[in-house]
GROMACS .gro file of N, CA and C in nm:
model
  549
    1UNK      N    1  -1.494   0.608  -1.488
    1UNK     CA    2  -1.561   0.738  -1.479
    1UNK      C    3  -1.712   0.705  -1.529
    2UNK      N    4  -1.733   0.655  -1.634
    2UNK     CA    5  -1.878   0.606  -1.684
    2UNK      C    6  -1.941   0.515  -1.614
    3UNK      N    7  -1.898   0.454  -1.515
    3UNK     CA    8  -1.965   0.352  -1.450
    3UNK      C    9  -2.080   0.392  -1.407
    4UNK      N   10  -2.189   0.323  -1.391
    4UNK     CA   11  -2.323   0.330  -1.354
    4UNK      C   12  -2.338   0.308  -1.191
    5UNK      N   13  -2.242   0.237  -1.152
    5UNK     CA   14  -2.232   0.194  -0.993
    5UNK      C   15  -2.108   0.252  -0.920
    6UNK      N   16  -2.102   0.207  -0.802
    6UNK     CA   17  -1.979   0.261  -0.745
    6UNK      C   18  -1.872   0.165  -0.736
    7UNK      N   19  -1.783   0.199  -0.813
    7UNK     CA   20  -1.655   0.082  -0.822
    7UNK      C   21  -1.521   0.177  -0.775
    8UNK      N   22  -1.479   0.099  -0.658
    8UNK     CA   23  -1.335   0.146  -0.626
    8UNK      C   24  -1.203   0.049  -0.690
    9UNK      N   25  -1.117   0.113  -0.726
    9UNK     CA   26  -0.989   0.015  -0.750
    9UNK      C   27  -0.875   0.046  -0.679
   10UNK      N   28  -0.796  -0.045  -0.676
   10UNK     CA   29  -0.654  -0.022  -0.609
   10UNK      C   30  -0.572  -0.092  -0.727
   11UNK      N   31  -0.473  -0.015  -0.768
   11UNK     CA   32  -0.379  -0.052  -0.874
   11UNK      C   33  -0.234  -0.088  -0.810
   12UNK      N   34  -0.127  -0.160  -0.893
   12UNK     CA   35  -0.024  -0.215  -0.830
   12UNK      C   36   0.055  -0.075  -0.782
   13UNK      N   37   0.038   0.028  -0.836
   13UNK     CA   38   0.115   0.134  -0.781
   13UNK      C   39   0.121   0.151  -0.624
   14UNK      N   40  -0.047   0.163  -0.612
   14UNK     CA   41  -0.076   0.194  -0.473
   14UNK      C   42  -0.067   0.085  -0.392
   15UNK      N   43  -0.078  -0.071  -0.455
   15UNK     CA   44  -0.041  -0.157  -0.352
   15UNK      C   45   0.099  -0.186  -0.306
   16UNK      N   46   0.205  -0.128  -0.402
   16UNK     CA   47   0.329  -0.118  -0.365
   16UNK      C   48   0.366  -0.035  -0.296
   17UNK      N   49   0.288   0.096  -0.246
   17UNK     CA   50   0.336   0.186  -0.141
   17UNK      C   51   0.302   0.145  -0.008
   18UNK      N   52   0.257   0.029   0.028
   18UNK     CA   53   0.225   0.002   0.164
   18UNK      C   54   0.262  -0.124   0.170
   19UNK      N   55   0.311  -0.184   0.294
   19UNK     CA   56   0.358  -0.304   0.339
   19UNK      C   57   0.273  -0.420   0.361
   20UNK      N   58   0.164  -0.396   0.264
   20UNK     CA   59   0.061  -0.513   0.257
   20UNK      C   60   0.111  -0.648   0.229
   21UNK      N   61   0.079  -0.783   0.320
   21UNK     CA   62   0.135  -0.889   0.285
   21UNK      C   63   0.051  -0.992   0.206
   22UNK      N   64  -0.074  -0.947   0.184
   22UNK     CA   65  -0.167  -1.000   0.121
   22UNK      C   66  -0.288  -0.946   0.064
   23UNK      N   67  -0.371  -0.979  -0.031
   23UNK     CA   68  -0.476  -0.911  -0.092
   23UNK      C   69  -0.558  -0.847   0.012
   24UNK      N   70  -0.606  -0.916   0.125
   24UNK     CA   71  -0.721  -0.857   0.216
   24UNK      C   72  -0.671  -0.744   0.284
   25UNK      N   73  -0.532  -0.724   0.300
   25UNK     CA   74  -0.488  -0.607   0.371
   25UNK      C   75  -0.469  -0.490   0.276
   26UNK      N   76  -0.472  -0.517   0.143
   26UNK     CA   77  -0.469  -0.398   0.041
   26UNK      C   78  -0.634  -0.358   0.022
   27UNK      N   79  -0.704  -0.441   0.012
   27UNK     CA   80  -0.842  -0.412  -0.001
   27UNK      C   81  -0.902  -0.347   0.138
   28UNK      N   82  -0.866  -0.375   0.226
   28UNK     CA   83  -0.898  -0.317   0.355
   28UNK      C   84  -0.885  -0.161   0.385
   29UNK      N   85  -0.775  -0.116   0.309
   29UNK     CA   86  -0.749   0.029   0.294
   29UNK      C   87  -0.882   0.122   0.221
   30UNK      N   88  -0.952   0.053   0.142
   30UNK     CA   89  -1.067   0.105   0.075
   30UNK      C   90  -1.172   0.142   0.195
   31UNK      N   91  -1.247   0.263   0.205
   31UNK     CA   92  -1.368   0.306   0.271
   31UNK      C   93  -1.465   0.189   0.253
   32UNK      N   94  -1.532   0.189   0.397
   32UNK     CA   95  -1.647   0.081   0.370
   32UNK      C   96  -1.612  -0.068   0.397
   33UNK      N   97  -1.496  -0.090   0.391
   33UNK     CA   98  -1.458  -0.234   0.397
   33UNK      C   99  -1.407  -0.266   0.544
   34UNK      N  100  -1.435  -0.375   0.599
   34UNK     CA  101  -1.375  -0.419   0.718
   34UNK      C  102  -1.313  -0.559   0.720
   35UNK      N  103  -1.178  -0.568   0.773
   35UNK     CA  104  -1.132  -0.688   0.759
   35UNK      C  105  -1.179  -0.799   0.894
   36UNK      N  106  -1.158  -0.906   0.844
   36UNK     CA  107  -1.182  -1.009   0.960
   36UNK      C  108  -1.031  -1.063   0.953
   37UNK      N  109  -0.998  -1.057   1.072
   37UNK     CA  110  -0.848  -1.097   1.103
   37UNK      C  111  -0.828  -1.255   1.155
   38UNK      N  112  -0.717  -1.311   1.131
   38UNK     CA  113  -0.683  -1.446   1.183
   38UNK      C  114  -0.639  -1.431   1.329
   39UNK      N  115  -0.597  -1.532   1.385
   39UNK     CA  116  -0.543  -1.537   1.535
   39UNK      C  117  -0.415  -1.457   1.540
   40UNK      N  118  -0.345  -1.434   1.424
   40UNK     CA  119  -0.216  -1.358   1.407
   40UNK      C  120  -0.226  -1.223   1.391
   41UNK      N  121  -0.353  -1.184   1.376
   41UNK     CA  122  -0.375  -1.037   1.323
   41UNK      C  123  -0.354  -0.990   1.181
   42UNK      N  124  -0.352  -1.110   1.088
   42UNK     CA  125  -0.316  -1.080   0.943
   42UNK      C  126  -0.469  -1.070   0.898
   43UNK      N  127  -0.510  -1.012   0.785
   43UNK     CA  128  -0.629  -0.994   0.736
   43UNK      C  129  -0.651  -1.113   0.658
   44UNK      N  130  -0.776  -1.158   0.683
   44UNK     CA  131  -0.822  -1.277   0.599
   44UNK      C  132  -0.948  -1.288   0.521
   45UNK      N  133  -1.038  -1.219   0.579
   45UNK     CA  134  -1.159  -1.200   0.484
   45UNK      C  135  -1.186  -1.061   0.487
   46UNK      N  136  -1.290  -1.013   0.404
   46UNK     CA  137  -1.336  -0.870   0.389
   46UNK      C  138  -1.503  -0.865   0.400
   47UNK      N  139  -1.547  -0.782   0.463
   47UNK     CA  140  -1.677  -0.733   0.467
   47UNK      C  141  -1.722  -0.588   0.403
   48UNK      N  142  -1.807  -0.590   0.323
   48UNK     CA  143  -1.823  -0.484   0.256
   48UNK      C  144  -1.971  -0.407   0.294
   49UNK      N  145  -1.977  -0.306   0.353
   49UNK     CA  146  -2.085  -0.186   0.403
   49UNK      C  147  -2.147  -0.266   0.520
   50UNK      N  148  -2.052  -0.333   0.622
   50UNK     CA  149  -2.110  -0.384   0.726
   50UNK      C  150  -2.189  -0.523   0.708
   51UNK      N  151  -2.203  -0.563   0.604
   51UNK     CA  152  -2.254  -0.714   0.601
   51UNK      C  153  -2.165  -0.791   0.634
   52UNK      N  154  -2.194  -0.927   0.638
   52UNK     CA  155  -2.106  -1.042   0.705
   52UNK      C  156  -2.016  -1.093   0.577
   53UNK      N  157  -1.914  -1.147   0.584
   53UNK     CA  158  -1.801  -1.167   0.483
   53UNK      C  159  -1.871  -1.273   0.388
   54UNK      N  160  -1.965  -1.385   0.435
   54UNK     CA  161  -2.019  -1.430   0.328
   54UNK      C  162  -2.112  -1.373   0.200
   55UNK      N  163  -2.145  -1.261   0.238
   55UNK     CA  164  -2.229  -1.159   0.149
   55UNK      C  165  -2.146  -1.096   0.024
   56UNK      N  166  -1.993  -1.118   0.034
   56UNK     CA  167  -1.927  -1.066  -0.063
   56UNK      C  168  -1.871  -1.164  -0.154
   57UNK      N  169  -1.874  -1.126  -0.296
   57UNK     CA  170  -1.862  -1.224  -0.396
   57UNK      C  171  -1.717  -1.197  -0.431
   58UNK      N  172  -1.610  -1.302  -0.434
   58UNK     CA  173  -1.461  -1.269  -0.484
   58UNK      C  174  -1.453  -1.329  -0.611
   59UNK      N  175  -1.376  -1.276  -0.701
   59UNK     CA  176  -1.374  -1.318  -0.828
   59UNK      C  177  -1.228  -1.300  -0.848
   60UNK      N  178  -1.166  -1.386  -0.944
   60UNK     CA  179  -1.024  -1.364  -1.009
   60UNK      C  180  -1.031  -1.371  -1.145
   61UNK      N  181  -0.996  -1.252  -1.211
   61UNK     CA  182  -1.010  -1.236  -1.350
   61UNK      C  183  -1.146  -1.239  -1.394
   62UNK      N  184  -1.268  -1.208  -1.322
   62UNK     CA  185  -1.398  -1.218  -1.377
   62UNK      C  186  -1.434  -1.357  -1.328
   63UNK      N  187  -1.366  -1.466  -1.288
   63UNK     CA  188  -1.433  -1.599  -1.266
   63UNK      C  189  -1.442  -1.591  -1.112
   64UNK      N  190  -1.559  -1.671  -1.056
   64UNK     CA  191  -1.574  -1.681  -0.940
   64UNK      C  192  -1.472  -1.784  -0.884
   65UNK      N  193  -1.406  -1.751  -0.745
   65UNK     CA  194  -1.331  -1.844  -0.667
   65UNK      C  195  -1.417  -1.934  -0.618
   66UNK      N  196  -1.355  -2.087  -0.598
   66UNK     CA  197  -1.418  -2.178  -0.497
   66UNK      C  198  -1.419  -2.134  -0.372
   67UNK      N  199  -1.493  -2.185  -0.279
   67UNK     CA  200  -1.504  -2.143  -0.152
   67UNK      C  201  -1.372  -2.217  -0.088
   68UNK      N  202  -1.308  -2.137  -0.005
   68UNK     CA  203  -1.182  -2.183   0.064
   68UNK      C  204  -1.176  -2.167   0.203
   69UNK      N  205  -1.266  -2.160   0.274
   69UNK     CA  206  -1.286  -2.125   0.402
   69UNK      C  207  -1.386  -2.208   0.488
   70UNK      N  208  -1.350  -2.245   0.614
   70UNK     CA  209  -1.427  -2.298   0.686
   70UNK      C  210  -1.479  -2.173   0.793
   71UNK      N  211  -1.445  -2.076   0.775
   71UNK     CA  212  -1.472  -1.965   0.874
   71UNK      C  213  -1.378  -1.927   0.962
   72UNK      N  214  -1.355  -1.828   1.035
   72UNK     CA  215  -1.267  -1.778   1.126
   72UNK      C  216  -1.247  -1.866   1.216
   73UNK      N  217  -1.155  -1.841   1.310
   73UNK     CA  218  -1.098  -1.925   1.426
   73UNK      C  219  -1.232  -1.927   1.521
   74UNK      N  220  -1.307  -1.822   1.536
   74UNK     CA  221  -1.393  -1.819   1.646
   74UNK      C  222  -1.537  -1.837   1.585
   75UNK      N  223  -1.556  -1.888   1.468
   75UNK     CA  224  -1.729  -1.903   1.422
   75UNK      C  225  -1.728  -2.047   1.363
   76UNK      N  226  -1.834  -2.069   1.329
   76UNK     CA  227  -1.870  -2.190   1.276
   76UNK      C  228  -1.914  -2.198   1.120
   77UNK      N  229  -1.868  -2.055   1.067
   77UNK     CA  230  -1.920  -2.035   0.921
   77UNK      C  231  -1.855  -2.128   0.816
   78UNK      N  232  -1.937  -2.205   0.729
   78UNK     CA  233  -1.898  -2.256   0.601
   78UNK      C  234  -1.975  -2.220   0.502
   79UNK      N  235  -1.956  -2.091   0.466
   79UNK     CA  236  -2.035  -2.051   0.360
   79UNK      C  237  -1.968  -2.006   0.254
   80UNK      N  238  -1.961  -1.878   0.204
   80UNK     CA  239  -1.886  -1.837   0.049
   80UNK      C  240  -1.764  -1.766   0.086
   81UNK      N  241  -1.718  -1.758   0.220
   81UNK     CA  242  -1.580  -1.685   0.249
   81UNK      C  243  -1.482  -1.743   0.160
   82UNK      N  244  -1.394  -1.648   0.109
   82UNK     CA  245  -1.275  -1.697   0.052
   82UNK      C  246  -1.173  -1.634   0.141
   83UNK      N  247  -1.065  -1.703   0.193
   83UNK     CA  248  -0.948  -1.637   0.255
   83UNK      C  249  -0.859  -1.578   0.162
   84UNK      N  250  -0.861  -1.462   0.173
   84UNK     CA  251  -0.783  -1.366   0.092
   84UNK      C  252  -0.617  -1.364   0.136
   85UNK      N  253  -0.600  -1.411   0.260
   85UNK     CA  254  -0.472  -1.410   0.297
   85UNK      C  255  -0.366  -1.491   0.201
   86UNK      N  256  -0.448  -1.578   0.115
   86UNK     CA  257  -0.366  -1.695   0.048
   86UNK      C  258  -0.325  -1.621  -0.083
   87UNK      N  259  -0.343  -1.497  -0.120
   87UNK     CA  260  -0.306  -1.447  -0.247
   87UNK      C  261  -0.201  -1.332  -0.205
   88UNK      N  262  -0.074  -1.337  -0.251
   88UNK     CA  263   0.009  -1.232  -0.234
   88UNK      C  264  -0.035  -1.123  -0.306
   89UNK      N  265   0.001  -0.994  -0.267
   89UNK     CA  266  -0.014  -0.889  -0.347
   89UNK      C  267   0.073  -0.878  -0.472
   90UNK      N  268   0.208  -0.928  -0.477
   90UNK     CA  269   0.297  -0.890  -0.562
   90UNK      C  270   0.265  -0.956  -0.711
   91UNK      N  271   0.155  -1.051  -0.706
   91UNK     CA  272   0.086  -1.139  -0.810
   91UNK      C  273  -0.009  -1.067  -0.893
   92UNK      N  274  -0.087  -0.946  -0.830
   92UNK     CA  275  -0.179  -0.864  -0.906
   92UNK      C  276  -0.152  -0.732  -0.933
   93UNK      N  277  -0.235  -0.686  -1.024
   93UNK     CA  278  -0.186  -0.543  -1.079
   93UNK      C  279  -0.318  -0.442  -1.046
   94UNK      N  280  -0.444  -0.499  -1.017
   94UNK     CA  281  -0.554  -0.437  -0.979
   94UNK      C  282  -0.655  -0.524  -0.943
   95UNK      N  283  -0.741  -0.427  -0.837
   95UNK     CA  284  -0.854  -0.496  -0.756
   95UNK      C  285  -0.964  -0.390  -0.771
   96UNK      N  286  -1.088  -0.443  -0.825
   96UNK     CA  287  -1.185  -0.372  -0.834
   96UNK      C  288  -1.290  -0.413  -0.755
   97UNK      N  289  -1.335  -0.319  -0.670
   97UNK     CA  290  -1.446  -0.331  -0.576
   97UNK      C  291  -1.572  -0.285  -0.616
   98UNK      N  292  -1.675  -0.342  -0.632
   98UNK     CA  293  -1.807  -0.294  -0.664
   98UNK      C  294  -1.879  -0.300  -0.545
   99UNK      N  295  -1.924  -0.194  -0.514
   99UNK     CA  296  -2.010  -0.186  -0.383
   99UNK      C  297  -2.152  -0.189  -0.389
  100UNK      N  298  -2.214  -0.152  -0.529
  100UNK     CA  299  -2.340  -0.184  -0.571
  100UNK      C  300  -2.353  -0.265  -0.703
  101UNK      N  301  -2.401  -0.391  -0.657
  101UNK     CA  302  -2.406  -0.485  -0.776
  101UNK      C  303  -2.508  -0.437  -0.894
  102UNK      N  304  -2.468  -0.486  -1.002
  102UNK     CA  305  -2.537  -0.472  -1.120
  102UNK      C  306  -2.567  -0.596  -1.170
  103UNK      N  307  -2.657  -0.578  -1.275
  103UNK     CA  308  -2.732  -0.711  -1.337
  103UNK      C  309  -2.625  -0.773  -1.399
  104UNK      N  310  -2.528  -0.715  -1.474
  104UNK     CA  311  -2.414  -0.785  -1.548
  104UNK      C  312  -2.317  -0.865  -1.448
  105UNK      N  313  -2.302  -0.856  -1.334
  105UNK     CA  314  -2.217  -0.922  -1.249
  105UNK      C  315  -2.286  -1.062  -1.187
  106UNK      N  316  -2.212  -1.134  -1.146
  106UNK     CA  317  -2.229  -1.273  -1.120
  106UNK      C  318  -2.342  -1.259  -0.996
  107UNK      N  319  -2.446  -1.333  -0.965
  107UNK     CA  320  -2.508  -1.307  -0.863
  107UNK      C  321  -2.441  -1.369  -0.708
  108UNK      N  322  -2.473  -1.336  -0.605
  108UNK     CA  323  -2.429  -1.377  -0.475
  108UNK      C  324  -2.360  -1.285  -0.414
  109UNK      N  325  -2.337  -1.178  -0.460
  109UNK     CA  326  -2.244  -1.053  -0.398
  109UNK      C  327  -2.358  -0.944  -0.350
  110UNK      N  328  -2.444  -0.964  -0.251
  110UNK     CA  329  -2.510  -0.862  -0.173
  110UNK      C  330  -2.462  -0.776  -0.126
  111UNK      N  331  -2.326  -0.771  -0.060
  111UNK     CA  332  -2.297  -0.642  -0.013
  111UNK      C  333  -2.183  -0.592  -0.115
  112UNK      N  334  -2.140  -0.675  -0.211
  112UNK     CA  335  -2.030  -0.620  -0.322
  112UNK      C  336  -1.962  -0.731  -0.372
  113UNK      N  337  -1.892  -0.705  -0.498
  113UNK     CA  338  -1.811  -0.814  -0.564
  113UNK      C  339  -1.673  -0.739  -0.595
  114UNK      N  340  -1.591  -0.827  -0.546
  114UNK     CA  341  -1.440  -0.798  -0.572
  114UNK      C  342  -1.390  -0.892  -0.672
  115UNK      N  343  -1.317  -0.830  -0.761
  115UNK     CA  344  -1.244  -0.877  -0.859
  115UNK      C  345  -1.112  -0.860  -0.878
  116UNK      N  346  -1.011  -0.936  -0.850
  116UNK     CA  347  -0.866  -0.944  -0.843
  116UNK      C  348  -0.814  -0.978  -0.983
  117UNK      N  349  -0.755  -0.868  -1.042
  117UNK     CA  350  -0.677  -0.894  -1.179
  117UNK      C  351  -0.515  -0.926  -1.177
  118UNK      N  352  -0.480  -1.067  -1.207
  118UNK     CA  353  -0.375  -1.092  -1.178
  118UNK      C  354  -0.264  -1.022  -1.289
  119UNK      N  355  -0.139  -1.019  -1.279
  119UNK     CA  356  -0.045  -0.963  -1.356
  119UNK      C  357  -0.049  -1.058  -1.512
  120UNK      N  358  -0.037  -0.972  -1.619
  120UNK     CA  359  -0.049  -1.025  -1.753
  120UNK      C  360   0.093  -0.969  -1.791
  121UNK      N  361   0.154  -1.040  -1.900
  121UNK     CA  362   0.266  -1.008  -1.999
  121UNK      C  363   0.216  -0.876  -2.069
  122UNK      N  364   0.112  -0.884  -2.142
  122UNK     CA  365   0.086  -0.745  -2.199
  122UNK      C  366   0.050  -0.623  -2.151
  123UNK      N  367   0.076  -0.635  -1.999
  123UNK     CA  368   0.042  -0.505  -1.930
  123UNK      C  369   0.154  -0.404  -1.944
  124UNK      N  370   0.244  -0.444  -2.003
  124UNK     CA  371   0.366  -0.362  -2.057
  124UNK      C  372   0.329  -0.280  -2.191
  125UNK      N  373   0.374  -0.168  -2.204
  125UNK     CA  374   0.324  -0.088  -2.332
  125UNK      C  375   0.395  -0.124  -2.472
  126UNK      N  376   0.516  -0.192  -2.444
  126UNK     CA  377   0.582  -0.223  -2.572
  126UNK      C  378   0.663  -0.321  -2.550
  127UNK      N  379   0.733  -0.397  -2.669
  127UNK     CA  380   0.811  -0.479  -2.644
  127UNK      C  381   0.917  -0.458  -2.536
  128UNK      N  382   0.911  -0.569  -2.448
  128UNK     CA  383   0.995  -0.539  -2.333
  128UNK      C  384   1.049  -0.689  -2.262
  129UNK      N  385   1.115  -0.667  -2.186
  129UNK     CA  386   1.172  -0.784  -2.062
  129UNK      C  387   1.184  -0.713  -1.923
  130UNK      N  388   1.106  -0.729  -1.847
  130UNK     CA  389   1.117  -0.687  -1.718
  130UNK      C  390   1.123  -0.804  -1.595
  131UNK      N  391   1.148  -0.762  -1.490
  131UNK     CA  392   1.199  -0.844  -1.386
  131UNK      C  393   1.173  -0.758  -1.265
  132UNK      N  394   1.081  -0.820  -1.147
  132UNK     CA  395   1.085  -0.764  -1.025
  132UNK      C  396   1.102  -0.837  -0.922
  133UNK      N  397   1.159  -0.809  -0.824
  133UNK     CA  398   1.170  -0.903  -0.684
  133UNK      C  399   1.175  -0.821  -0.576
  134UNK      N  400   1.134  -0.891  -0.448
  134UNK     CA  401   1.127  -0.840  -0.332
  134UNK      C  402   1.170  -0.956  -0.226
  135UNK      N  403   1.225  -0.894  -0.116
  135UNK     CA  404   1.236  -0.997  -0.022
  135UNK      C  405   1.251  -0.931   0.112
  136UNK      N  406   1.179  -0.996   0.212
  136UNK     CA  407   1.163  -0.939   0.333
  136UNK      C  408   1.204  -1.055   0.436
  137UNK      N  409   1.236  -0.987   0.569
  137UNK     CA  410   1.265  -1.127   0.694
  137UNK      C  411   1.192  -1.040   0.807
  138UNK      N  412   1.089  -1.110   0.842
  138UNK     CA  413   1.014  -1.066   0.965
  138UNK      C  414   1.059  -1.147   1.088
  139UNK      N  415   1.063  -1.074   1.198
  139UNK     CA  416   1.119  -1.147   1.313
  139UNK      C  417   1.019  -1.126   1.416
  140UNK      N  418   0.978  -1.250   1.501
  140UNK     CA  419   0.863  -1.208   1.622
  140UNK      C  420   0.943  -1.259   1.769
  141UNK      N  421   0.933  -1.186   1.848
  141UNK     CA  422   1.006  -1.192   1.983
  141UNK      C  423   0.962  -1.302   2.044
  142UNK      N  424   0.816  -1.333   2.046
  142UNK     CA  425   0.772  -1.440   2.148
  142UNK      C  426   0.823  -1.568   2.106
  143UNK      N  427   0.823  -1.596   1.981
  143UNK     CA  428   0.924  -1.744   1.944
  143UNK      C  429   1.053  -1.725   1.922
  144UNK      N  430   1.109  -1.594   1.914
  144UNK     CA  431   1.268  -1.595   1.871
  144UNK      C  432   1.291  -1.630   1.731
  145UNK      N  433   1.205  -1.640   1.633
  145UNK     CA  434   1.246  -1.713   1.507
  145UNK      C  435   1.225  -1.562   1.388
  146UNK      N  436   1.302  -1.594   1.277
  146UNK     CA  437   1.264  -1.526   1.179
  146UNK      C  438   1.184  -1.605   1.066
  147UNK      N  439   1.083  -1.518   0.994
  147UNK     CA  440   1.022  -1.561   0.893
  147UNK      C  441   1.061  -1.508   0.750
  148UNK      N  442   1.124  -1.574   0.668
  148UNK     CA  443   1.135  -1.495   0.526
  148UNK      C  444   1.036  -1.502   0.447
  149UNK      N  445   1.031  -1.406   0.354
  149UNK     CA  446   0.934  -1.398   0.235
  149UNK      C  447   0.986  -1.347   0.117
  150UNK      N  448   0.956  -1.397   0.005
  150UNK     CA  449   1.034  -1.330  -0.126
  150UNK      C  450   0.918  -1.367  -0.240
  151UNK      N  451   0.959  -1.283  -0.335
  151UNK     CA  452   0.846  -1.276  -0.465
  151UNK      C  453   0.938  -1.240  -0.564
  152UNK      N  454   0.907  -1.314  -0.687
  152UNK     CA  455   0.972  -1.266  -0.826
  152UNK      C  456   0.863  -1.272  -0.947
  153UNK      N  457   0.876  -1.179  -1.003
  153UNK     CA  458   0.760  -1.163  -1.119
  153UNK      C  459   0.866  -1.136  -1.247
  154UNK      N  460   0.862  -1.209  -1.342
  154UNK     CA  461   0.929  -1.196  -1.480
  154UNK      C  462   0.840  -1.187  -1.589
  155UNK      N  463   0.845  -1.096  -1.662
  155UNK     CA  464   0.759  -1.102  -1.806
  155UNK      C  465   0.834  -1.065  -1.919
  156UNK      N  466   0.801  -1.120  -2.031
  156UNK     CA  467   0.845  -1.072  -2.146
  156UNK      C  468   0.755  -1.080  -2.254
  157UNK      N  469   0.767  -0.995  -2.346
  157UNK     CA  470   0.651  -0.967  -2.466
  157UNK      C  471   0.721  -0.910  -2.591
  158UNK      N  472   0.660  -0.953  -2.672
  158UNK     CA  473   0.665  -0.889  -2.800
  158UNK      C  474   0.546  -0.858  -2.880
  159UNK      N  475   0.533  -0.849  -3.003
  159UNK     CA  476   0.391  -0.784  -3.050
  159UNK      C  477   0.303  -0.886  -3.062
  160UNK      N  478   0.352  -1.007  -3.078
  160UNK     CA  479   0.236  -1.160  -3.074
  160UNK      C  480   0.230  -1.247  -2.965
  161UNK      N  481   0.343  -1.242  -2.886
  161UNK     CA  482   0.345  -1.324  -2.778
  161UNK      C  483   0.404  -1.284  -2.637
  162UNK      N  484   0.332  -1.321  -2.535
  162UNK     CA  485   0.377  -1.264  -2.408
  162UNK      C  486   0.403  -1.396  -2.308
  163UNK      N  487   0.491  -1.388  -2.233
  163UNK     CA  488   0.489  -1.484  -2.113
  163UNK      C  489   0.535  -1.410  -1.966
  164UNK      N  490   0.457  -1.472  -1.870
  164UNK     CA  491   0.475  -1.405  -1.743
  164UNK      C  492   0.503  -1.504  -1.640
  165UNK      N  493   0.600  -1.497  -1.529
  165UNK     CA  494   0.625  -1.600  -1.452
  165UNK      C  495   0.636  -1.537  -1.313
  166UNK      N  496   0.532  -1.563  -1.216
  166UNK     CA  497   0.528  -1.511  -1.111
  166UNK      C  498   0.547  -1.601  -0.991
  167UNK      N  499   0.624  -1.586  -0.883
  167UNK     CA  500   0.618  -1.657  -0.763
  167UNK      C  501   0.639  -1.604  -0.642
  168UNK      N  502   0.555  -1.630  -0.532
  168UNK     CA  503   0.592  -1.578  -0.439
  168UNK      C  504   0.562  -1.679  -0.296
  169UNK      N  505   0.656  -1.657  -0.206
  169UNK     CA  506   0.695  -1.774  -0.097
  169UNK      C  507   0.709  -1.697   0.041
  170UNK      N  508   0.652  -1.779   0.134
  170UNK     CA  509   0.655  -1.730   0.275
  170UNK      C  510   0.693  -1.841   0.356
  171UNK      N  511   0.778  -1.833   0.448
  171UNK     CA  512   0.781  -1.936   0.540
  171UNK      C  513   0.755  -1.881   0.711
  172UNK      N  514   0.624  -1.871   0.711
  172UNK     CA  515   0.576  -1.799   0.832
  172UNK      C  516   0.590  -1.888   0.966
  173UNK      N  517   0.661  -1.817   1.057
  173UNK     CA  518   0.692  -1.938   1.172
  173UNK      C  519   0.621  -1.843   1.292
  174UNK      N  520   0.527  -1.878   1.352
  174UNK     CA  521   0.453  -1.795   1.447
  174UNK      C  522   0.407  -1.883   1.579
  175UNK      N  523   0.394  -1.802   1.682
  175UNK     CA  524   0.368  -1.870   1.819
  175UNK      C  525   0.253  -1.801   1.871
  176UNK      N  526   0.147  -1.862   1.918
  176UNK     CA  527   0.053  -1.774   2.000
  176UNK      C  528   0.031  -1.844   2.133
  177UNK      N  529   0.027  -1.763   2.217
  177UNK     CA  530   0.015  -1.806   2.357
  177UNK      C  531  -0.114  -1.754   2.412
  178UNK      N  532  -0.192  -1.840   2.483
  178UNK     CA  533  -0.310  -1.810   2.554
  178UNK      C  534  -0.369  -1.899   2.628
  179UNK      N  535  -0.488  -1.870   2.706
  179UNK     CA  536  -0.540  -1.940   2.795
  179UNK      C  537  -0.718  -1.962   2.786
  180UNK      N  538  -0.768  -2.061   2.757
  180UNK     CA  539  -0.920  -2.076   2.733
  180UNK      C  540  -0.948  -2.164   2.810
  181UNK      N  541  -1.068  -2.154   2.861
  181UNK     CA  542  -1.155  -2.242   2.904
  181UNK      C  543  -1.291  -2.259   2.854
  182UNK      N  544  -1.339  -2.365   2.891
  182UNK     CA  545  -1.468  -2.450   2.810
  182UNK      C  546  -1.551  -2.500   2.916
  183UNK      N  547  -1.685  -2.439   2.936
  183UNK     CA  548  -1.759  -2.497   3.047
  183UNK      C  549  -1.747  -2.445   3.180
   0.00000   0.00000   0.00000
């Protein structure tokens, strides 16, 4: 509320309400954000306020993420894009999108800055042990195969020490049929 810039946040409760499989899909629900999708239709990168994906700075817990993309399938970009489809939604508790950069943020995010906050053991309010799990099975008709997906997060904490373990796995089996001519 006291922010001098326009910041929109997505919390774990909001992420859990939708069937988003990666962080890009969750961020794509915020107004003013467009998704770049891969050949299978999954969200891969984000563009803020109509600027290209290489104008968006992506951070993890306040630290810049190294470049992990050679660009989408139909482009030759090798810039600052980060493939957000590598990050499962189950391992994050908050995603902040700053659409108006300020002087205290890292430079390079002309369109905006995305800060993904991973789950931490001290997110729980009191001494506790908690565990969450999720299992899904996707089926595609074109290749007649199933793709399992599972996630497990377990945390324990007391007043002085906290431990969190998170694991997410997906065995995606996809087929793309198409025709392309060159020249």
